Amino acid sequence: MASLNILWSGNLIIEQPTNIDNLGQGDELKVNFGLVDSSKTKELNFNWSSKMIRVKLTKYPHSILKTKCKDGKQFYLKKYLQNSQVVCLSSGSEGKCSKFSNLVLSLKSEGSNKFVGYLKPDREDLRPVVLVVTQIQNALKLIGFCVDVPLIVDPETHPEIALNKIVLFRTFHSLLMESEEQQAKQTDSSENRARGKDETLTMAQTLRNQHLL
């Protein structure tokens, strides 16, 4: 990938829970954001200010981009990313940066295990970015998709999302947090079922020992 125009330089702050190898909570790494492509509507709407020098990064399973609506239907949050401006992250430190390499390797897909990084600026008017690792020209690249208006949104029926970027960013963030909560409940339910099965097997073995041996 050729040299890219730098859009933003600053530090990523590792948030918990992240499970990022060799990077702990509060660790910082300097990065540069370069332009890859404009949005599908030919907009350059990545709007991070140079006054913002830090942003928090949280690692999630890729499945967090899939959530359930109140009516039980699946909703894919990637709809908010398919229309977006695309950026590429690189290390902002001179020479080889082990922290940045660790971040890239941690977000890399391994078989069925896929991950994303989520960057949410503190200011509500600044655009969130979702990170993925992909291979380009035999090299792993950390790519960012800026949250944007889904192509399925009709400006006439949903003007609050189409025209108000703060509402747009809040909506995406709320859906993402709802998906995280849904996944946490599913994990707890699975663990409880497994625990109950183990307890049943233990009880059965106790009865065998007491009455059959």
N, C-alpha and C. Protein backbone atom coordinates (compact mmCIF):
# COMPACT_ATOMS: atom_id res chain seq x y z
N MET A 1 0.85 -1.19 0.00
CA MET A 1 0.00 0.00 0.00
C MET A 1 0.88 1.24 0.00
N ALA A 2 0.62 2.15 -0.92
CA ALA A 2 1.43 3.36 -1.04
C ALA A 2 1.27 4.24 0.19
N SER A 3 2.19 5.22 0.29
CA SER A 3 2.12 6.15 1.41
C SER A 3 0.79 6.92 1.37
N LEU A 4 0.16 7.04 2.55
CA LEU A 4 -1.16 7.63 2.63
C LEU A 4 -1.11 9.02 3.26
N ASN A 5 -2.06 9.85 2.89
CA ASN A 5 -2.18 11.16 3.52
C ASN A 5 -2.59 10.98 4.97
N ILE A 6 -1.86 11.62 5.89
CA ILE A 6 -2.15 11.48 7.32
C ILE A 6 -3.35 12.35 7.68
N LEU A 7 -4.37 11.70 8.25
CA LEU A 7 -5.58 12.42 8.68
C LEU A 7 -5.54 12.79 10.16
N TRP A 8 -4.89 11.93 10.95
CA TRP A 8 -4.86 12.15 12.40
C TRP A 8 -3.70 11.39 12.99
N SER A 9 -3.06 11.97 13.98
CA SER A 9 -2.00 11.30 14.75
C SER A 9 -2.32 11.47 16.22
N GLY A 10 -2.15 10.39 16.97
CA GLY A 10 -2.43 10.44 18.40
C GLY A 10 -2.21 9.09 19.04
N ASN A 11 -2.70 8.94 20.27
CA ASN A 11 -2.49 7.72 21.02
C ASN A 11 -3.78 6.93 21.20
N LEU A 12 -3.68 5.62 21.05
CA LEU A 12 -4.77 4.71 21.41
C LEU A 12 -4.53 4.26 22.84
N ILE A 13 -5.58 4.30 23.66
CA ILE A 13 -5.50 3.85 25.05
C ILE A 13 -6.26 2.54 25.17
N ILE A 14 -5.57 1.51 25.66
CA ILE A 14 -6.18 0.20 25.77
C ILE A 14 -7.18 0.18 26.92
N GLU A 15 -8.41 -0.21 26.60
CA GLU A 15 -9.48 -0.32 27.60
C GLU A 15 -9.70 -1.79 27.95
N GLN A 16 -10.29 -2.03 29.09
CA GLN A 16 -10.71 -3.39 29.47
C GLN A 16 -12.21 -3.50 29.31
N PRO A 17 -12.78 -4.68 28.98
CA PRO A 17 -12.02 -5.90 28.70
C PRO A 17 -11.53 -5.92 27.26
N THR A 18 -10.26 -6.27 27.05
CA THR A 18 -9.72 -6.27 25.69
C THR A 18 -9.08 -7.59 25.31
N ASN A 19 -8.37 -8.24 26.25
CA ASN A 19 -7.66 -9.48 25.93
C ASN A 19 -6.67 -9.26 24.79
N ILE A 20 -5.97 -8.16 24.82
CA ILE A 20 -4.96 -7.89 23.81
C ILE A 20 -3.60 -8.33 24.35
N ASP A 21 -2.98 -9.24 23.64
CA ASP A 21 -1.73 -9.84 24.10
C ASP A 21 -0.66 -8.78 24.37
N ASN A 22 -0.05 -8.91 25.55
CA ASN A 22 1.09 -8.07 25.94
C ASN A 22 0.76 -6.57 26.03
N LEU A 23 -0.53 -6.25 26.09
CA LEU A 23 -0.94 -4.87 26.30
C LEU A 23 -1.94 -4.85 27.44
N GLY A 24 -1.69 -4.03 28.44
CA GLY A 24 -2.56 -3.98 29.61
C GLY A 24 -3.45 -2.75 29.60
N GLN A 25 -4.38 -2.73 30.54
CA GLN A 25 -5.28 -1.59 30.66
C GLN A 25 -4.49 -0.31 30.90
N GLY A 26 -4.82 0.71 30.12
CA GLY A 26 -4.16 2.00 30.26
C GLY A 26 -2.91 2.17 29.41
N ASP A 27 -2.43 1.07 28.80
CA ASP A 27 -1.27 1.19 27.91
C ASP A 27 -1.63 2.08 26.72
N GLU A 28 -0.66 2.82 26.23
CA GLU A 28 -0.88 3.70 25.09
C GLU A 28 0.08 3.36 23.96
N LEU A 29 -0.40 3.52 22.73
CA LEU A 29 0.48 3.37 21.57
C LEU A 29 0.16 4.45 20.56
N LYS A 30 1.20 5.02 19.99
CA LYS A 30 1.06 6.13 19.07
C LYS A 30 0.76 5.59 17.67
N VAL A 31 -0.25 6.18 17.02
CA VAL A 31 -0.64 5.72 15.68
C VAL A 31 -0.89 6.90 14.75
N ASN A 32 -0.84 6.61 13.46
CA ASN A 32 -1.25 7.56 12.43
C ASN A 32 -2.44 6.98 11.68
N PHE A 33 -3.38 7.83 11.30
CA PHE A 33 -4.51 7.44 10.47
C PHE A 33 -4.27 7.99 9.07
N GLY A 34 -4.28 7.10 8.07
CA GLY A 34 -4.11 7.53 6.69
C GLY A 34 -5.37 7.26 5.88
N LEU A 35 -5.61 8.07 4.87
CA LEU A 35 -6.79 7.91 4.03
C LEU A 35 -6.61 6.77 3.05
N VAL A 36 -7.61 5.86 3.00
CA VAL A 36 -7.66 4.79 2.01
C VAL A 36 -8.68 5.11 0.93
N ASP A 37 -9.89 5.49 1.35
CA ASP A 37 -10.94 5.78 0.38
C ASP A 37 -12.01 6.64 1.02
N SER A 38 -12.69 7.41 0.21
CA SER A 38 -13.82 8.20 0.70
C SER A 38 -15.03 7.28 0.88
N SER A 39 -16.11 7.82 1.42
CA SER A 39 -17.33 7.03 1.58
C SER A 39 -17.95 6.76 0.21
N LYS A 40 -18.97 5.91 0.18
CA LYS A 40 -19.63 5.58 -1.09
C LYS A 40 -20.35 6.78 -1.68
N THR A 41 -20.61 7.78 -0.83
CA THR A 41 -21.21 9.01 -1.34
C THR A 41 -20.14 10.07 -1.64
N LYS A 42 -18.88 9.59 -1.70
CA LYS A 42 -17.72 10.44 -2.05
C LYS A 42 -17.45 11.52 -1.00
N GLU A 43 -17.80 11.24 0.24
CA GLU A 43 -17.54 12.20 1.32
C GLU A 43 -16.28 11.81 2.09
N LEU A 44 -15.56 12.83 2.54
CA LEU A 44 -14.43 12.64 3.45
C LEU A 44 -14.88 13.17 4.80
N ASN A 45 -15.52 12.30 5.59
CA ASN A 45 -16.17 12.78 6.81
C ASN A 45 -15.50 12.32 8.10
N PHE A 46 -14.29 11.76 7.99
CA PHE A 46 -13.53 11.50 9.20
C PHE A 46 -13.20 12.85 9.83
N ASN A 47 -13.65 13.08 11.06
CA ASN A 47 -13.63 14.46 11.59
C ASN A 47 -12.90 14.60 12.92
N TRP A 48 -11.93 13.72 13.18
CA TRP A 48 -11.20 13.85 14.45
C TRP A 48 -10.31 15.08 14.42
N SER A 49 -10.38 15.84 15.49
CA SER A 49 -9.60 17.06 15.60
C SER A 49 -8.19 16.76 16.10
N SER A 50 -7.25 17.57 15.66
CA SER A 50 -5.87 17.43 16.14
C SER A 50 -5.77 17.77 17.62
N LYS A 51 -6.79 18.45 18.14
CA LYS A 51 -6.80 18.78 19.57
C LYS A 51 -7.07 17.53 20.42
N MET A 52 -7.68 16.51 19.81
CA MET A 52 -7.90 15.25 20.51
C MET A 52 -6.66 14.39 20.32
N ILE A 53 -5.94 14.14 21.38
CA ILE A 53 -4.68 13.42 21.25
C ILE A 53 -4.76 11.98 21.72
N ARG A 54 -5.88 11.59 22.31
CA ARG A 54 -6.04 10.21 22.79
C ARG A 54 -7.46 9.73 22.52
N VAL A 55 -7.60 8.43 22.27
CA VAL A 55 -8.91 7.82 22.12
C VAL A 55 -8.83 6.39 22.67
N LYS A 56 -9.91 5.95 23.31
CA LYS A 56 -9.93 4.63 23.93
C LYS A 56 -10.25 3.55 22.91
N LEU A 57 -9.57 2.41 23.05
CA LEU A 57 -9.78 1.27 22.16
C LEU A 57 -10.26 0.07 22.98
N THR A 58 -11.34 -0.56 22.51
CA THR A 58 -11.85 -1.77 23.14
C THR A 58 -11.94 -2.87 22.10
N LYS A 59 -11.51 -4.06 22.47
CA LYS A 59 -11.56 -5.22 21.58
C LYS A 59 -12.83 -6.03 21.84
N TYR A 60 -13.49 -6.40 20.76
CA TYR A 60 -14.71 -7.22 20.86
C TYR A 60 -14.64 -8.37 19.86
N PRO A 61 -15.41 -9.44 20.11
CA PRO A 61 -15.56 -10.45 19.06
C PRO A 61 -16.32 -9.85 17.88
N HIS A 62 -16.01 -10.31 16.69
CA HIS A 62 -16.65 -9.77 15.49
C HIS A 62 -18.16 -9.93 15.54
N SER A 63 -18.62 -10.94 16.27
CA SER A 63 -20.06 -11.22 16.36
C SER A 63 -20.84 -10.10 17.03
N ILE A 64 -20.13 -9.15 17.67
CA ILE A 64 -20.84 -8.04 18.32
C ILE A 64 -21.51 -7.14 17.29
N LEU A 65 -21.10 -7.26 16.02
CA LEU A 65 -21.70 -6.46 14.97
C LEU A 65 -23.05 -7.04 14.53
N LYS A 66 -23.48 -8.09 15.20
CA LYS A 66 -24.78 -8.69 14.91
C LYS A 66 -25.60 -8.68 16.19
N THR A 67 -26.75 -8.04 16.17
CA THR A 67 -27.59 -7.93 17.35
C THR A 67 -29.02 -8.30 17.02
N LYS A 68 -29.85 -8.39 18.04
CA LYS A 68 -31.26 -8.70 17.85
C LYS A 68 -32.11 -7.49 18.21
N CYS A 69 -33.08 -7.19 17.35
CA CYS A 69 -34.02 -6.11 17.63
C CYS A 69 -35.07 -6.60 18.61
N LYS A 70 -35.92 -5.68 19.07
CA LYS A 70 -36.96 -6.04 20.04
C LYS A 70 -37.94 -7.05 19.47
N ASP A 71 -38.09 -7.07 18.13
CA ASP A 71 -39.00 -8.03 17.52
C ASP A 71 -38.34 -9.38 17.28
N GLY A 72 -37.09 -9.52 17.72
CA GLY A 72 -36.39 -10.79 17.60
C GLY A 72 -35.61 -10.97 16.32
N LYS A 73 -35.73 -10.03 15.39
CA LYS A 73 -35.03 -10.15 14.11
C LYS A 73 -33.57 -9.74 14.27
N GLN A 74 -32.71 -10.38 13.47
CA GLN A 74 -31.29 -10.05 13.48
C GLN A 74 -31.07 -8.70 12.79
N PHE A 75 -30.14 -7.91 13.35
CA PHE A 75 -29.77 -6.65 12.72
C PHE A 75 -28.25 -6.58 12.68
N TYR A 76 -27.72 -6.26 11.51
CA TYR A 76 -26.28 -6.26 11.34
C TYR A 76 -25.74 -4.82 11.40
N LEU A 77 -24.91 -4.58 12.41
CA LEU A 77 -24.37 -3.23 12.60
C LEU A 77 -23.38 -2.85 11.49
N LYS A 78 -22.92 -3.85 10.73
CA LYS A 78 -22.00 -3.51 9.64
C LYS A 78 -22.68 -2.64 8.59
N LYS A 79 -24.01 -2.54 8.65
CA LYS A 79 -24.73 -1.64 7.75
C LYS A 79 -24.28 -0.19 7.97
N TYR A 80 -23.84 0.10 9.21
CA TYR A 80 -23.36 1.44 9.53
C TYR A 80 -21.93 1.66 9.03
N LEU A 81 -21.31 0.61 8.51
CA LEU A 81 -19.90 0.69 8.10
C LEU A 81 -19.72 0.53 6.60
N GLN A 82 -20.73 -0.01 5.93
CA GLN A 82 -20.60 -0.32 4.50
C GLN A 82 -20.58 0.91 3.62
N ASN A 83 -21.03 2.04 4.14
CA ASN A 83 -21.07 3.28 3.36
C ASN A 83 -19.94 4.22 3.73
N SER A 84 -19.02 3.74 4.57
CA SER A 84 -18.15 4.66 5.29
C SER A 84 -16.85 5.00 4.58
N GLN A 85 -16.25 6.08 5.06
CA GLN A 85 -14.87 6.39 4.69
C GLN A 85 -13.96 5.35 5.33
N VAL A 86 -12.90 4.98 4.61
CA VAL A 86 -11.99 3.94 5.08
C VAL A 86 -10.62 4.55 5.36
N VAL A 87 -10.04 4.18 6.51
CA VAL A 87 -8.72 4.66 6.89
C VAL A 87 -7.81 3.48 7.19
N CYS A 88 -6.53 3.73 7.21
CA CYS A 88 -5.55 2.70 7.54
C CYS A 88 -4.68 3.22 8.68
N LEU A 89 -4.48 2.38 9.70
CA LEU A 89 -3.67 2.78 10.84
C LEU A 89 -2.25 2.24 10.69
N SER A 90 -1.31 3.03 11.10
CA SER A 90 0.09 2.62 11.12
C SER A 90 0.73 3.10 12.42
N SER A 91 1.85 2.52 12.75
CA SER A 91 2.54 2.93 13.97
C SER A 91 3.06 4.35 13.83
N GLY A 92 2.87 5.13 14.90
CA GLY A 92 3.36 6.50 14.89
C GLY A 92 4.72 6.62 15.54
N SER A 93 5.27 5.47 15.95
CA SER A 93 6.59 5.47 16.58
C SER A 93 7.66 5.14 15.55
N GLU A 94 8.83 5.69 15.74
CA GLU A 94 9.93 5.43 14.81
C GLU A 94 10.43 4.00 15.01
N GLY A 95 10.80 3.38 13.89
CA GLY A 95 11.29 2.01 13.96
C GLY A 95 10.16 1.03 14.20
N LYS A 96 10.52 -0.21 14.51
CA LYS A 96 9.53 -1.25 14.73
C LYS A 96 8.90 -1.09 16.10
N CYS A 97 7.58 -1.07 16.15
CA CYS A 97 6.86 -0.88 17.41
C CYS A 97 6.18 -2.19 17.80
N SER A 98 6.64 -2.81 18.90
CA SER A 98 6.09 -4.09 19.32
C SER A 98 4.65 -3.95 19.79
N LYS A 99 4.31 -2.80 20.39
CA LYS A 99 2.94 -2.59 20.86
C LYS A 99 1.97 -2.60 19.69
N PHE A 100 2.31 -1.90 18.61
CA PHE A 100 1.43 -1.85 17.45
C PHE A 100 1.33 -3.23 16.81
N SER A 101 2.45 -3.93 16.71
CA SER A 101 2.44 -5.28 16.15
C SER A 101 1.57 -6.21 16.98
N ASN A 102 1.64 -6.09 18.30
CA ASN A 102 0.82 -6.92 19.18
C ASN A 102 -0.67 -6.62 18.98
N LEU A 103 -1.00 -5.34 18.78
CA LEU A 103 -2.39 -4.96 18.54
C LEU A 103 -2.91 -5.59 17.25
N VAL A 104 -2.11 -5.49 16.20
CA VAL A 104 -2.51 -6.05 14.90
C VAL A 104 -2.71 -7.57 15.02
N LEU A 105 -1.77 -8.25 15.64
CA LEU A 105 -1.87 -9.71 15.77
C LEU A 105 -3.05 -10.10 16.64
N SER A 106 -3.37 -9.28 17.64
CA SER A 106 -4.48 -9.59 18.54
C SER A 106 -5.83 -9.47 17.83
N LEU A 107 -5.94 -8.55 16.87
CA LEU A 107 -7.20 -8.36 16.15
C LEU A 107 -7.29 -9.22 14.90
N LYS A 108 -6.21 -9.95 14.60
CA LYS A 108 -6.20 -10.82 13.42
C LYS A 108 -7.14 -12.01 13.63
N SER A 109 -7.86 -12.38 12.59
CA SER A 109 -8.75 -13.53 12.66
C SER A 109 -7.94 -14.82 12.73
N GLU A 110 -8.41 -15.73 13.58
CA GLU A 110 -7.78 -17.05 13.70
C GLU A 110 -8.88 -18.09 13.54
N GLY A 111 -9.01 -18.63 12.32
CA GLY A 111 -10.07 -19.60 12.09
C GLY A 111 -11.43 -18.95 12.24
N SER A 112 -12.25 -19.53 13.12
CA SER A 112 -13.59 -18.99 13.35
C SER A 112 -13.58 -17.84 14.36
N ASN A 113 -12.43 -17.58 14.97
CA ASN A 113 -12.32 -16.49 15.94
C ASN A 113 -11.97 -15.19 15.22
N LYS A 114 -12.93 -14.29 15.18
CA LYS A 114 -12.73 -13.01 14.51
C LYS A 114 -12.99 -11.87 15.50
N PHE A 115 -12.27 -10.76 15.31
CA PHE A 115 -12.34 -9.68 16.27
C PHE A 115 -12.43 -8.32 15.57
N VAL A 116 -12.89 -7.34 16.33
CA VAL A 116 -12.88 -5.95 15.88
C VAL A 116 -12.38 -5.08 17.03
N GLY A 117 -11.87 -3.92 16.67
CA GLY A 117 -11.54 -2.91 17.67
C GLY A 117 -12.53 -1.77 17.54
N TYR A 118 -12.87 -1.16 18.65
CA TYR A 118 -13.85 -0.07 18.63
C TYR A 118 -13.22 1.18 19.23
N LEU A 119 -13.23 2.25 18.45
CA LEU A 119 -12.70 3.54 18.88
C LEU A 119 -13.84 4.53 19.04
N LYS A 120 -14.06 4.98 20.26
CA LYS A 120 -15.16 5.90 20.55
C LYS A 120 -14.60 7.15 21.21
N PRO A 121 -14.49 8.25 20.45
CA PRO A 121 -14.01 9.50 21.06
C PRO A 121 -14.96 9.96 22.17
N ASP A 122 -14.43 10.70 23.14
CA ASP A 122 -15.26 11.21 24.23
C ASP A 122 -16.27 12.24 23.73
N ARG A 123 -15.86 13.05 22.76
CA ARG A 123 -16.78 14.04 22.21
C ARG A 123 -17.82 13.36 21.33
N GLU A 124 -19.09 13.68 21.56
CA GLU A 124 -20.17 13.00 20.85
C GLU A 124 -20.25 13.36 19.37
N ASP A 125 -19.64 14.48 18.97
CA ASP A 125 -19.73 14.89 17.57
C ASP A 125 -18.60 14.33 16.72
N LEU A 126 -17.70 13.55 17.34
CA LEU A 126 -16.60 12.96 16.59
C LEU A 126 -16.94 11.51 16.22
N ARG A 127 -16.60 11.12 15.02
CA ARG A 127 -17.06 9.87 14.41
C ARG A 127 -16.37 8.64 15.02
N PRO A 128 -17.14 7.66 15.52
CA PRO A 128 -16.55 6.40 15.97
C PRO A 128 -15.97 5.63 14.79
N VAL A 129 -15.01 4.75 15.09
CA VAL A 129 -14.34 3.97 14.06
C VAL A 129 -14.26 2.51 14.52
N VAL A 130 -14.54 1.59 13.60
CA VAL A 130 -14.43 0.16 13.89
C VAL A 130 -13.23 -0.38 13.13
N LEU A 131 -12.35 -1.09 13.84
CA LEU A 131 -11.10 -1.59 13.27
C LEU A 131 -11.18 -3.08 12.95
N VAL A 132 -10.57 -3.46 11.84
CA VAL A 132 -10.40 -4.87 11.50
C VAL A 132 -9.01 -5.04 10.92
N VAL A 133 -8.51 -6.26 10.98
CA VAL A 133 -7.22 -6.58 10.37
C VAL A 133 -7.47 -7.36 9.09
N THR A 134 -6.83 -6.95 8.03
CA THR A 134 -6.97 -7.65 6.76
C THR A 134 -5.60 -7.75 6.10
N GLN A 135 -5.49 -8.66 5.14
CA GLN A 135 -4.21 -8.84 4.45
C GLN A 135 -4.25 -8.14 3.10
N ILE A 136 -3.28 -7.25 2.89
CA ILE A 136 -3.17 -6.50 1.64
C ILE A 136 -1.75 -6.65 1.13
N GLN A 137 -1.61 -7.18 -0.08
CA GLN A 137 -0.29 -7.38 -0.68
C GLN A 137 0.63 -8.14 0.26
N ASN A 138 0.09 -9.24 0.81
CA ASN A 138 0.83 -10.17 1.68
C ASN A 138 1.29 -9.55 3.00
N ALA A 139 0.66 -8.46 3.39
CA ALA A 139 0.99 -7.83 4.67
C ALA A 139 -0.29 -7.56 5.44
N LEU A 140 -0.22 -7.75 6.78
CA LEU A 140 -1.38 -7.47 7.62
C LEU A 140 -1.53 -5.97 7.81
N LYS A 141 -2.75 -5.47 7.58
CA LYS A 141 -3.02 -4.05 7.72
C LYS A 141 -4.18 -3.84 8.69
N LEU A 142 -4.07 -2.79 9.50
CA LEU A 142 -5.14 -2.43 10.43
C LEU A 142 -5.99 -1.36 9.77
N ILE A 143 -7.22 -1.73 9.40
CA ILE A 143 -8.11 -0.87 8.63
C ILE A 143 -9.25 -0.38 9.52
N GLY A 144 -9.63 0.88 9.34
CA GLY A 144 -10.72 1.46 10.12
C GLY A 144 -11.88 1.89 9.23
N PHE A 145 -13.10 1.57 9.68
CA PHE A 145 -14.32 1.98 8.98
C PHE A 145 -15.06 3.00 9.84
N CYS A 146 -15.26 4.18 9.30
CA CYS A 146 -15.92 5.25 10.04
C CYS A 146 -17.43 5.00 10.05
N VAL A 147 -18.05 5.15 11.22
CA VAL A 147 -19.49 4.97 11.32
C VAL A 147 -20.20 6.01 10.46
N ASP A 148 -21.14 5.53 9.64
CA ASP A 148 -21.82 6.43 8.71
C ASP A 148 -23.29 6.01 8.60
N VAL A 149 -24.07 6.84 7.94
CA VAL A 149 -25.51 6.56 7.75
C VAL A 149 -25.67 5.29 6.92
N PRO A 150 -26.43 4.30 7.39
CA PRO A 150 -26.65 3.10 6.59
C PRO A 150 -27.36 3.42 5.28
N LEU A 151 -27.04 2.68 4.24
CA LEU A 151 -27.68 2.90 2.95
C LEU A 151 -29.18 2.62 3.01
N ILE A 152 -29.60 1.81 4.02
CA ILE A 152 -31.01 1.44 4.12
C ILE A 152 -31.85 2.54 4.76
N VAL A 153 -31.21 3.56 5.33
CA VAL A 153 -31.95 4.62 6.03
C VAL A 153 -32.48 5.63 5.02
N ASP A 154 -33.76 5.87 5.09
CA ASP A 154 -34.42 6.86 4.25
C ASP A 154 -34.39 8.21 4.97
N PRO A 155 -33.74 9.23 4.39
CA PRO A 155 -33.67 10.54 5.04
C PRO A 155 -35.03 11.14 5.37
N GLU A 156 -36.04 10.75 4.59
CA GLU A 156 -37.37 11.32 4.83
C GLU A 156 -38.07 10.68 6.02
N THR A 157 -37.83 9.37 6.23
CA THR A 157 -38.48 8.68 7.34
C THR A 157 -37.62 8.67 8.61
N HIS A 158 -36.29 8.83 8.46
CA HIS A 158 -35.40 8.85 9.62
C HIS A 158 -34.45 10.06 9.51
N PRO A 159 -34.99 11.26 9.48
CA PRO A 159 -34.13 12.44 9.33
C PRO A 159 -33.18 12.63 10.51
N GLU A 160 -33.59 12.15 11.69
CA GLU A 160 -32.75 12.35 12.87
C GLU A 160 -31.43 11.59 12.74
N ILE A 161 -31.43 10.45 12.04
CA ILE A 161 -30.21 9.68 11.84
C ILE A 161 -29.46 10.18 10.61
N ALA A 162 -30.19 10.46 9.56
CA ALA A 162 -29.56 10.86 8.30
C ALA A 162 -28.93 12.25 8.37
N LEU A 163 -29.51 13.14 9.17
CA LEU A 163 -29.08 14.53 9.16
C LEU A 163 -28.33 14.95 10.42
N ASN A 164 -28.50 14.22 11.52
CA ASN A 164 -27.87 14.60 12.78
C ASN A 164 -26.81 13.57 13.14
N LYS A 165 -25.55 13.95 12.99
CA LYS A 165 -24.48 12.98 13.20
C LYS A 165 -24.37 12.54 14.66
N ILE A 166 -24.72 13.40 15.61
CA ILE A 166 -24.65 12.99 17.01
C ILE A 166 -25.67 11.90 17.28
N VAL A 167 -26.89 12.05 16.74
CA VAL A 167 -27.91 11.00 16.88
C VAL A 167 -27.42 9.71 16.21
N LEU A 168 -26.81 9.84 15.04
CA LEU A 168 -26.26 8.68 14.33
C LEU A 168 -25.24 7.94 15.19
N PHE A 169 -24.29 8.68 15.76
CA PHE A 169 -23.23 8.05 16.55
C PHE A 169 -23.80 7.43 17.83
N ARG A 170 -24.76 8.12 18.46
CA ARG A 170 -25.39 7.58 19.67
C ARG A 170 -26.15 6.29 19.35
N THR A 171 -26.84 6.28 18.20
CA THR A 171 -27.62 5.11 17.82
C THR A 171 -26.71 3.91 17.62
N PHE A 172 -25.61 4.10 16.90
CA PHE A 172 -24.68 3.00 16.67
C PHE A 172 -24.10 2.50 17.99
N HIS A 173 -23.68 3.43 18.84
CA HIS A 173 -23.07 3.05 20.12
C HIS A 173 -24.07 2.29 20.99
N SER A 174 -25.30 2.75 21.03
CA SER A 174 -26.33 2.08 21.83
C SER A 174 -26.57 0.65 21.33
N LEU A 175 -26.66 0.50 20.02
CA LEU A 175 -26.86 -0.83 19.44
C LEU A 175 -25.68 -1.75 19.75
N LEU A 176 -24.48 -1.20 19.71
CA LEU A 176 -23.28 -2.00 20.02
C LEU A 176 -23.29 -2.44 21.47
N MET A 177 -23.66 -1.54 22.39
CA MET A 177 -23.70 -1.89 23.80
C MET A 177 -24.81 -2.90 24.09
N GLU A 178 -25.95 -2.79 23.37
CA GLU A 178 -27.01 -3.77 23.52
C GLU A 178 -26.54 -5.15 23.06
N SER A 179 -25.78 -5.18 21.97
CA SER A 179 -25.25 -6.43 21.47
C SER A 179 -24.27 -7.04 22.47
N GLU A 180 -23.44 -6.19 23.09
CA GLU A 180 -22.49 -6.68 24.10
C GLU A 180 -23.25 -7.30 25.28
N GLU A 181 -24.33 -6.65 25.70
CA GLU A 181 -25.14 -7.16 26.81
C GLU A 181 -25.80 -8.49 26.43
N GLN A 182 -26.32 -8.58 25.21
CA GLN A 182 -26.94 -9.82 24.75
C GLN A 182 -25.93 -10.97 24.75
N GLN A 183 -24.71 -10.70 24.29
CA GLN A 183 -23.69 -11.74 24.23
C GLN A 183 -23.27 -12.16 25.63
N ALA A 184 -23.20 -11.20 26.56
CA ALA A 184 -22.84 -11.53 27.93
C ALA A 184 -23.88 -12.44 28.56
N LYS A 185 -25.17 -12.17 28.29
CA LYS A 185 -26.25 -13.01 28.81
C LYS A 185 -26.17 -14.42 28.22
N GLN A 186 -25.88 -14.51 26.92
CA GLN A 186 -25.75 -15.80 26.28
C GLN A 186 -24.60 -16.60 26.87
N THR A 187 -23.49 -15.91 27.14
CA THR A 187 -22.32 -16.58 27.73
C THR A 187 -22.64 -17.09 29.13
N ASP A 188 -23.31 -16.24 29.94
CA ASP A 188 -23.69 -16.65 31.30
C ASP A 188 -24.64 -17.84 31.26
N SER A 189 -25.58 -17.83 30.32
CA SER A 189 -26.54 -18.91 30.19
C SER A 189 -25.85 -20.21 29.82
N SER A 190 -24.89 -20.13 28.89
CA SER A 190 -24.15 -21.32 28.47
C SER A 190 -23.31 -21.87 29.61
N GLU A 191 -22.68 -20.97 30.36
CA GLU A 191 -21.85 -21.40 31.49
C GLU A 191 -22.71 -22.05 32.58
N ASN A 192 -23.91 -21.48 32.81
CA ASN A 192 -24.81 -22.06 33.82
C ASN A 192 -25.28 -23.45 33.41
N ARG A 193 -25.59 -23.62 32.10
CA ARG A 193 -26.00 -24.94 31.63
C ARG A 193 -24.89 -25.95 31.78
N ALA A 194 -23.66 -25.53 31.44
CA ALA A 194 -22.52 -26.43 31.57
C ALA A 194 -22.26 -26.77 33.03
N ARG A 195 -22.41 -25.75 33.92
CA ARG A 195 -22.19 -25.99 35.35
C ARG A 195 -23.24 -26.96 35.89
N GLY A 196 -24.49 -26.76 35.44
CA GLY A 196 -25.57 -27.65 35.89
C GLY A 196 -25.34 -29.07 35.43
N LYS A 197 -24.84 -29.23 34.19
CA LYS A 197 -24.56 -30.57 33.67
C LYS A 197 -23.45 -31.23 34.47
N ASP A 198 -22.40 -30.46 34.80
CA ASP A 198 -21.30 -31.01 35.60
C ASP A 198 -21.78 -31.44 36.97
N GLU A 199 -22.66 -30.61 37.60
CA GLU A 199 -23.18 -30.94 38.92
C GLU A 199 -24.04 -32.20 38.87
N THR A 200 -24.80 -32.37 37.80
CA THR A 200 -25.63 -33.57 37.64
C THR A 200 -24.77 -34.80 37.50
N LEU A 201 -23.70 -34.69 36.70
CA LEU A 201 -22.79 -35.82 36.52
C LEU A 201 -22.09 -36.18 37.82
N THR A 202 -21.71 -35.15 38.60
CA THR A 202 -21.06 -35.38 39.89
C THR A 202 -22.02 -36.09 40.85
N MET A 203 -23.27 -35.63 40.86
CA MET A 203 -24.27 -36.26 41.72
C MET A 203 -24.48 -37.72 41.33
N ALA A 204 -24.55 -37.97 40.02
CA ALA A 204 -24.75 -39.33 39.54
C ALA A 204 -23.59 -40.22 39.95
N GLN A 205 -22.38 -39.70 39.86
CA GLN A 205 -21.22 -40.49 40.25
C GLN A 205 -21.22 -40.78 41.74
N THR A 206 -21.65 -39.80 42.55
CA THR A 206 -21.75 -40.00 43.99
C THR A 206 -22.74 -41.11 44.33
N LEU A 207 -23.89 -41.10 43.64
CA LEU A 207 -24.90 -42.14 43.87
C LEU A 207 -24.37 -43.51 43.48
N ARG A 208 -23.61 -43.55 42.38
CA ARG A 208 -23.03 -44.82 41.96
C ARG A 208 -22.07 -45.34 43.04
N ASN A 209 -21.23 -44.44 43.55
CA ASN A 209 -20.26 -44.84 44.56
C ASN A 209 -20.93 -45.32 45.83
N GLN A 210 -22.03 -44.66 46.20
CA GLN A 210 -22.71 -44.99 47.47
C GLN A 210 -23.50 -46.29 47.37
N HIS A 211 -24.11 -46.52 46.22
CA HIS A 211 -25.06 -47.59 46.14
C HIS A 211 -24.62 -48.78 45.28
N LEU A 212 -23.60 -48.59 44.46
CA LEU A 212 -23.20 -49.68 43.55
C LEU A 212 -21.84 -50.26 43.86
N LEU A 213 -21.04 -49.52 44.64
CA LEU A 213 -19.68 -50.02 44.93
C LEU A 213 -19.60 -50.58 46.36
